[in-house]
Coordinates of C-alpha atoms in Angstrom, one line a residue:
X263 CA -51.6 39.9 -41.0
X264 CA -51.5 41.2 -44.5
X265 CA -48.4 42.9 -46.0
X266 CA -48.4 44.8 -49.3
X267 CA -44.9 45.3 -50.8
X268 CA -43.9 47.3 -53.8
X269 CA -40.7 46.9 -56.0
X270 CA -39.9 48.1 -59.5
X271 CA -37.2 45.4 -59.8
X272 CA -37.9 42.6 -62.4
X273 CA -35.2 40.3 -60.7
X274 CA -33.4 39.9 -64.0
X275 CA -30.1 40.5 -62.2
X276 CA -29.3 38.8 -58.9
X277 CA -27.7 40.8 -56.1
X278 CA -28.0 42.0 -52.5
X279 CA -31.3 43.8 -53.3
X280 CA -33.1 40.8 -54.8
X281 CA -31.7 38.5 -52.1
X282 CA -33.1 40.8 -49.4
X283 CA -36.5 41.1 -51.0
X284 CA -36.9 37.3 -51.5
X285 CA -35.7 36.7 -47.9
X286 CA -38.3 39.1 -46.4
X287 CA -41.2 38.1 -48.6
X288 CA -40.7 34.4 -48.4
X289 CA -40.2 34.3 -44.7
X290 CA -43.3 36.4 -44.0
X291 CA -45.3 34.1 -46.3
X292 CA -43.8 31.0 -44.7
X293 CA -44.9 32.3 -41.3
X294 CA -48.5 32.4 -42.4
X295 CA -48.9 36.1 -43.3
X296 CA -50.8 37.2 -46.4
X297 CA -48.2 38.7 -48.7
X298 CA -48.9 40.8 -51.8
X299 CA -45.9 41.8 -54.0
X300 CA -46.5 44.5 -56.7
X301 CA -43.5 44.3 -59.0
X302 CA -42.1 43.8 -62.5
X303 CA -41.4 40.1 -61.9
X304 CA -42.9 38.1 -64.7
X305 CA -40.5 35.4 -65.9
X306 CA -41.6 32.0 -64.7
X307 CA -38.2 31.0 -63.5
X308 CA -38.0 34.1 -61.4
X309 CA -41.5 33.7 -60.0
X310 CA -40.6 30.1 -59.0
X311 CA -38.1 31.5 -56.4
X312 CA -41.0 33.0 -54.4
X313 CA -43.1 31.3 -51.7
X314 CA -46.2 29.8 -53.5
X315 CA -48.7 31.7 -51.3
X316 CA -47.4 35.1 -52.3
X317 CA -49.9 37.0 -54.5
X318 CA -48.1 38.7 -57.4
X319 CA -49.4 41.9 -59.1
X320 CA -47.6 42.7 -62.3
X321 CA -46.7 46.3 -62.6
X322 CA -45.6 46.2 -66.3
X323 CA -43.6 49.4 -66.2
X324 CA -39.8 49.1 -66.3
X325 CA -37.3 51.9 -65.8
X326 CA -33.8 52.0 -67.2
X327 CA -30.9 53.2 -65.0
X328 CA -31.1 56.6 -66.7
X329 CA -34.9 56.7 -66.2
X330 CA -34.4 56.1 -62.5
X331 CA -31.9 58.9 -62.2
X332 CA -34.1 61.4 -64.0
X333 CA -37.2 60.3 -62.1
X334 CA -35.6 60.7 -58.7
X335 CA -33.8 64.0 -59.6
X336 CA -37.0 65.6 -60.8
X337 CA -39.0 64.4 -57.8
X338 CA -36.4 65.9 -55.5
X339 CA -36.6 69.3 -57.3
X340 CA -40.2 69.7 -58.4
X341 CA -43.5 70.1 -56.6
X342 CA -45.6 67.0 -56.7
X343 CA -48.4 68.4 -58.9
X344 CA -45.9 69.4 -61.6
X345 CA -44.0 66.2 -61.3
X346 CA -47.2 64.2 -61.8
X347 CA -48.0 66.0 -65.0
X348 CA -44.6 64.9 -66.4
X349 CA -45.2 61.3 -65.4
X350 CA -49.0 61.2 -66.2
X351 CA -48.8 57.8 -67.9
X352 CA -46.9 56.1 -65.1
X353 CA -49.3 57.7 -62.5
X354 CA -52.3 56.3 -64.4
X355 CA -50.8 52.9 -64.3
X356 CA -50.0 53.2 -60.6
X357 CA -53.5 54.4 -59.8
X358 CA -55.0 51.3 -61.4
X359 CA -52.5 48.9 -59.7
X360 CA -52.8 50.4 -56.2
X361 CA -56.6 50.8 -56.2
X362 CA -57.2 47.5 -54.3
X363 CA -54.7 48.5 -51.6
X364 CA -55.8 52.0 -50.7
X365 CA -57.2 50.8 -47.4
X366 CA -53.9 49.2 -46.2
X367 CA -52.4 51.1 -43.3
X368 CA -49.0 51.0 -44.9
X369 CA -47.4 49.8 -48.1
X370 CA -43.8 48.6 -47.9
X371 CA -41.3 49.9 -50.5
X372 CA -38.0 48.1 -51.0
X373 CA -35.3 49.9 -53.0
X374 CA -34.3 53.6 -53.3
X375 CA -36.4 54.2 -56.4
X376 CA -39.4 52.4 -54.7
X377 CA -39.0 54.6 -51.6
X378 CA -39.4 57.7 -53.8
X379 CA -42.5 56.2 -55.5
X380 CA -44.0 55.6 -52.0
X381 CA -43.7 59.2 -51.2
X382 CA -45.3 60.2 -54.5
X383 CA -48.2 57.9 -54.0
X384 CA -48.8 59.1 -50.5
X385 CA -48.7 62.7 -51.5
X386 CA -51.3 62.0 -54.3
X387 CA -53.6 60.1 -51.9
X388 CA -53.2 56.7 -53.5
X389 CA -52.0 55.0 -50.3
X390 CA -52.7 55.8 -46.6
X391 CA -49.1 55.5 -45.6
X392 CA -45.7 53.9 -46.5
X393 CA -42.8 52.2 -44.8
X394 CA -39.4 52.3 -46.6
X395 CA -36.8 49.6 -46.4
X396 CA -33.5 51.5 -46.7
X397 CA -31.6 49.5 -49.2
X398 CA -29.0 52.2 -49.9
X399 CA -27.9 55.7 -49.1
X400 CA -27.5 57.6 -52.3
X401 CA -26.5 60.8 -50.6
X402 CA -23.5 59.0 -49.0
X403 CA -22.5 57.5 -52.3
X404 CA -22.6 60.8 -54.2
X405 CA -20.7 62.5 -51.4
X406 CA -18.0 59.8 -51.4
X407 CA -17.7 60.1 -55.2
X408 CA -17.4 63.9 -54.9
X409 CA -14.6 63.5 -52.4
X410 CA -12.7 61.0 -54.7
X411 CA -13.2 63.1 -57.8
X412 CA -9.9 64.5 -59.2
X413 CA -11.3 67.1 -61.6
X414 CA -13.2 70.3 -60.6
X415 CA -16.1 69.7 -62.9
X416 CA -16.5 66.1 -61.8
X417 CA -16.5 67.2 -58.2
X418 CA -19.1 69.8 -58.8
X419 CA -21.3 67.3 -60.7
X420 CA -21.3 64.9 -57.8
X421 CA -21.9 67.6 -55.2
X422 CA -25.0 68.7 -57.2
X423 CA -26.2 65.1 -57.3
X424 CA -25.6 64.9 -53.5
X425 CA -27.6 68.1 -53.0
X426 CA -30.5 66.9 -55.1
X427 CA -30.5 63.5 -53.5
X428 CA -30.6 65.1 -50.1
X429 CA -33.6 67.2 -51.1
X430 CA -35.4 64.0 -52.1
X431 CA -34.5 62.2 -48.9
X432 CA -35.8 65.1 -46.8
X433 CA -39.2 64.7 -48.6
X434 CA -39.3 60.9 -48.6
X435 CA -38.2 60.3 -45.0
X436 CA -40.2 63.1 -43.4
X437 CA -43.5 61.8 -44.9
X438 CA -42.8 58.1 -44.3
X439 CA -44.8 56.3 -41.5
X440 CA -41.8 54.1 -40.7
X441 CA -38.4 53.1 -41.8
X442 CA -36.6 49.8 -41.8
X443 CA -32.9 50.1 -40.9
X444 CA -30.2 47.6 -41.6
X445 CA -28.3 48.3 -38.4
X446 CA -28.3 50.4 -35.2
X447 CA -25.6 52.4 -36.7
X448 CA -27.8 53.2 -39.7
X449 CA -30.7 54.3 -37.5
X450 CA -28.4 56.6 -35.5
X451 CA -27.1 58.1 -38.7
X452 CA -30.5 58.8 -40.1
X453 CA -31.9 60.2 -36.8
X454 CA -29.0 62.7 -36.8
X455 CA -29.4 63.7 -40.4
X456 CA -33.2 63.9 -40.4
X457 CA -34.5 64.4 -36.8
X458 CA -38.1 63.8 -37.8
X459 CA -37.2 60.1 -38.4
X460 CA -36.7 59.4 -34.6
X461 CA -40.5 59.7 -33.8
X462 CA -41.7 57.2 -36.5
X463 CA -42.5 53.5 -36.3
X464 CA -39.0 52.2 -37.1
X465 CA -37.5 48.7 -37.3
X466 CA -34.1 47.2 -37.3
X467 CA -33.9 44.4 -39.8
X468 CA -30.2 43.6 -40.7
X469 CA -29.1 42.4 -44.1
X470 CA -29.1 38.6 -43.4
X471 CA -29.5 35.5 -45.5
X472 CA -32.5 33.6 -46.9
X473 CA -33.0 30.3 -45.2
X474 CA -32.4 28.6 -48.6
X475 CA -28.9 30.0 -48.8
X476 CA -27.8 27.6 -46.0
X477 CA -29.0 24.6 -48.0
X478 CA -27.1 25.5 -51.2
X479 CA -24.9 22.5 -52.0
X480 CA -21.5 22.4 -53.7
X481 CA -21.9 21.1 -57.3
X482 CA -19.1 18.5 -57.3
X483 CA -19.2 18.1 -61.1
X484 CA -18.8 21.9 -61.6
X485 CA -16.1 22.1 -58.9
X486 CA -14.0 19.4 -60.7
X487 CA -14.5 21.3 -64.0
X488 CA -13.4 24.5 -62.4
X489 CA -10.3 23.0 -60.9
X490 CA -9.3 21.8 -64.3
X491 CA -10.2 24.9 -66.2
X492 CA -8.5 27.3 -63.8
X493 CA -5.5 25.1 -63.4
X494 CA -5.6 25.0 -59.6
X495 CA -2.9 22.7 -58.3
X496 CA -3.3 20.5 -55.2
X497 CA -0.6 22.4 -53.3
X498 CA -2.0 25.8 -54.0
X499 CA -4.0 27.8 -51.5
X500 CA -6.8 29.9 -53.0
X501 CA -7.9 33.4 -51.9
X502 CA -11.3 34.4 -53.2
X503 CA -13.2 37.6 -53.7
X504 CA -16.9 37.5 -54.9
X505 CA -18.8 40.8 -55.3
X506 CA -19.1 44.1 -57.1
X507 CA -16.0 45.9 -58.5
X508 CA -16.9 49.4 -57.4
X509 CA -15.0 52.4 -55.9
X510 CA -15.8 51.4 -52.3
X511 CA -15.3 47.7 -53.0
X512 CA -11.6 47.6 -52.3
X513 CA -10.6 45.0 -54.9
X514 CA -7.5 47.0 -55.9
X515 CA -6.5 47.0 -52.2
X516 CA -6.9 43.2 -52.1
X517 CA -4.7 42.9 -55.2
X518 CA -2.0 45.1 -53.6
X519 CA -2.2 43.1 -50.4
X520 CA -2.1 39.8 -52.3
X521 CA 1.0 41.0 -54.2
X522 CA 2.7 41.7 -50.9
X523 CA 1.7 38.4 -49.3
X524 CA 2.6 36.3 -52.4
X525 CA 6.3 37.3 -51.9
X526 CA 6.4 35.2 -48.7
X527 CA 3.8 32.5 -49.8
X528 CA 4.7 31.2 -53.2
X529 CA 1.8 28.7 -53.5
X530 CA -1.1 31.2 -53.8
X531 CA -3.9 31.8 -56.3
X532 CA -6.4 34.7 -56.3
X533 CA -9.8 34.3 -57.9
X534 CA -11.9 37.4 -58.5
X535 CA -15.6 36.8 -59.1
X536 CA -17.8 39.6 -60.3
X537 CA -17.6 42.8 -62.4
X538 CA -18.3 46.5 -62.1
X539 CA -16.8 50.0 -62.7
X540 CA -13.3 49.3 -61.4
X541 CA -12.9 46.0 -63.3
X542 CA -10.4 47.6 -65.8
X543 CA -8.5 49.3 -62.9
X544 CA -8.1 45.9 -61.2
X545 CA -6.8 44.3 -64.4
X546 CA -4.3 47.0 -64.7
X547 CA -3.3 46.5 -61.0
X548 CA -2.7 42.8 -61.7
X549 CA -0.4 43.7 -64.7
X550 CA 1.4 46.3 -62.6
X551 CA 2.3 43.8 -59.9
X552 CA 3.1 41.1 -62.5
X553 CA 0.5 38.7 -61.1
X554 CA -1.1 37.5 -64.4
X555 CA -0.1 33.9 -63.8
X556 CA -1.7 33.7 -60.3
X557 CA -4.7 36.0 -60.5
X558 CA -7.8 35.0 -62.5
X559 CA -10.8 37.2 -63.3
X560 CA -13.9 35.0 -63.4
X561 CA -16.6 37.6 -64.2
X562 CA -20.2 37.4 -63.1
X563 CA -21.6 34.0 -62.1
X564 CA -25.1 32.7 -61.3
X565 CA -25.8 33.1 -57.6
X566 CA -26.6 29.4 -57.4
X567 CA -23.0 28.7 -58.4
X568 CA -21.4 30.9 -55.6
X569 CA -21.2 28.1 -53.1
X570 CA -19.2 26.0 -55.5
X571 CA -16.7 28.8 -56.2
X572 CA -16.4 29.4 -52.5
X573 CA -15.5 25.7 -52.0
X574 CA -12.4 26.3 -54.1
X575 CA -11.1 28.8 -51.6
X576 CA -9.1 28.5 -48.4
X577 CA -9.6 32.2 -47.5
X578 CA -12.4 34.5 -48.6
X579 CA -11.8 38.3 -48.4
X580 CA -14.3 41.1 -48.4
X581 CA -11.9 44.1 -48.9
X582 CA -14.3 47.1 -48.8
X583 CA -12.6 50.5 -48.4
X584 CA -13.6 52.8 -45.6
X585 CA -16.9 54.5 -46.4
X586 CA -19.9 55.6 -44.4
X587 CA -22.2 53.2 -46.3
X588 CA -20.4 50.1 -45.2
X589 CA -20.4 51.4 -41.6
X590 CA -24.2 51.3 -41.8
X591 CA -24.9 48.1 -43.8
X592 CA -23.5 44.6 -43.7
X593 CA -22.9 43.5 -47.3
X594 CA -24.5 40.2 -48.3
X595 CA -21.2 38.9 -49.7
X596 CA -19.9 38.9 -46.2
X597 CA -22.8 36.8 -44.9
X598 CA -22.5 34.4 -47.9
X599 CA -18.8 34.0 -47.1
X600 CA -19.6 33.1 -43.5
X601 CA -21.7 30.1 -44.4
X602 CA -19.1 28.7 -46.7
X603 CA -17.0 27.1 -44.0
X604 CA -13.9 29.0 -45.1
X605 CA -11.8 31.5 -43.2
X606 CA -13.2 35.0 -43.9
X607 CA -11.6 38.4 -43.6
X608 CA -13.7 41.5 -43.6
X609 CA -13.4 45.2 -42.7
X610 CA -14.1 46.2 -39.1
X611 CA -17.1 48.4 -39.9
X612 CA -19.6 49.3 -37.1
X613 CA -22.3 47.3 -38.8
X614 CA -20.0 44.2 -39.0
X615 CA -18.8 44.6 -35.4
X616 CA -22.4 44.5 -34.3
X617 CA -22.6 40.9 -35.7
X618 CA -19.0 40.0 -35.2
X619 CA -17.7 41.3 -31.8
X620 CA -14.1 40.3 -30.9
X621 CA -13.8 38.5 -34.3
X622 CA -16.3 36.0 -33.1
X623 CA -17.3 34.9 -36.7
X624 CA -14.3 36.1 -38.8
X625 CA -11.1 38.0 -38.9
X626 CA -11.2 41.7 -39.5
X627 CA -8.9 44.4 -40.8
X628 CA -8.8 48.2 -40.7
X629 CA -10.7 49.3 -43.9
X630 CA -8.5 51.0 -46.5
X631 CA -5.4 49.9 -44.7
X632 CA -3.6 47.8 -47.3
X633 CA -0.8 46.9 -44.9
X634 CA -3.2 45.6 -42.3
X635 CA -5.1 43.7 -44.9
X636 CA -1.9 42.1 -46.0
X637 CA -1.0 41.3 -42.4
X638 CA -4.3 39.6 -41.8
X639 CA -4.2 37.7 -45.0
X640 CA -0.7 36.4 -44.2
X641 CA -1.9 35.5 -40.7
X642 CA -4.8 33.6 -42.1
X643 CA -2.7 31.6 -44.6
X644 CA 0.0 30.9 -42.0
X645 CA -2.5 29.7 -39.3
X646 CA -5.0 28.2 -41.7
X647 CA -5.6 24.9 -39.8
X648 CA -6.0 26.6 -36.4
X649 CA -8.4 29.2 -37.8
X650 CA -10.5 26.6 -39.6
X651 CA -11.0 24.9 -36.2
X652 CA -11.7 28.2 -34.5
X653 CA -14.4 29.1 -37.0
X654 CA -15.8 25.7 -37.6
X655 CA -19.1 26.7 -35.9
X656 CA -19.6 29.9 -37.9
X657 CA -21.8 28.4 -40.6
X658 CA -24.2 26.8 -38.1
X659 CA -24.4 30.0 -36.0
X660 CA -25.1 32.2 -39.1
X661 CA -27.8 29.8 -40.3
X662 CA -29.4 29.7 -36.9
X663 CA -29.2 33.4 -36.0
X664 CA -28.6 35.5 -39.2
X665 CA -31.4 34.6 -41.6
X666 CA -34.6 36.4 -42.3
X667 CA -36.5 33.6 -40.7
X668 CA -35.2 34.8 -37.3
X669 CA -35.5 38.5 -38.0
X670 CA -38.7 39.3 -40.0
X671 CA -40.9 39.0 -36.9
X672 CA -40.0 42.6 -36.1
X673 CA -42.3 43.7 -38.9
X674 CA -45.3 42.0 -37.3
X675 CA -44.6 43.0 -33.7

């Protein structure tokens, strides 16, 4: 079976999106399917991460973050013929690139920008149909930001973005031949928001791990260097966060919970890996609680080093705040944490509970409840040895049941 995928990403930055794309593409190719990937991936070291049988078509048309916002906003507001006039040069490039694949029943589009391009190409007759992998839900993000906004103008600005995004989603999802949902909760949400979605050819393909993630080793030399550089003492117990510092990420909540727990546990360290919009806020929180000597900001690290940083930890926390997006999608940082062999604490979102009923794989806390997060963190540190035994089988289970190798078959069924 042949699959044609489209993605504007050049894979210059690693994250949940690129991990998902690699996982789906590589596992389909490894299963013997013919896979074509139209993208901006060109660097040899990035191409090396793909299965050797995948056919790459270089798009050679990059968008900046601002370009993406403008493109999607205009597509949401304008009729297709007028929009095409504004993007005539890009349309000409797409027409050339897509010509060999016009007979494909459907082309698969990965990320939010890609989903919009699929709609545009279909409306212009360059493809017969499209299936969208729902990587994110921009409408929910804008609505969440509007609700958090403190100023009137800021609130109005985000509500306008929410309205425009919803206009675009109505167009894109109504015309799609099928949608790939990350969870049952996500499918239910979209069917309620856009009733036309329920009659399409839909799939549930959770955010899971690439098979290679389970084989990622601990770099013992790097680990020893980190212990020395970070000044981690033998008697200290390490709490780790690795992910994006964003409004919904909950890192300030983790810092507050850690401050509370450190009053009863004097031998703790907190390592914070990553960066993002709330980085400065988190630094200020550390100063506010007087935790400068026991909290270390690591910054971004290569994904290949994540397993080694995880090995420094005793407890890994995914502290996401309550938000609709997390109810619908399991974040890759949670899955990465599960295969580390460490005790993991994560919010009890619907999407997580689907994979982790009755705390089968990890401990959970009530999202946005700092007190409950502190209680669970304290419990994990107090009962560390017992919990390590309880969750000793988690990595093997995840590698057996929660990888793309065991899930991509839904696309060919």
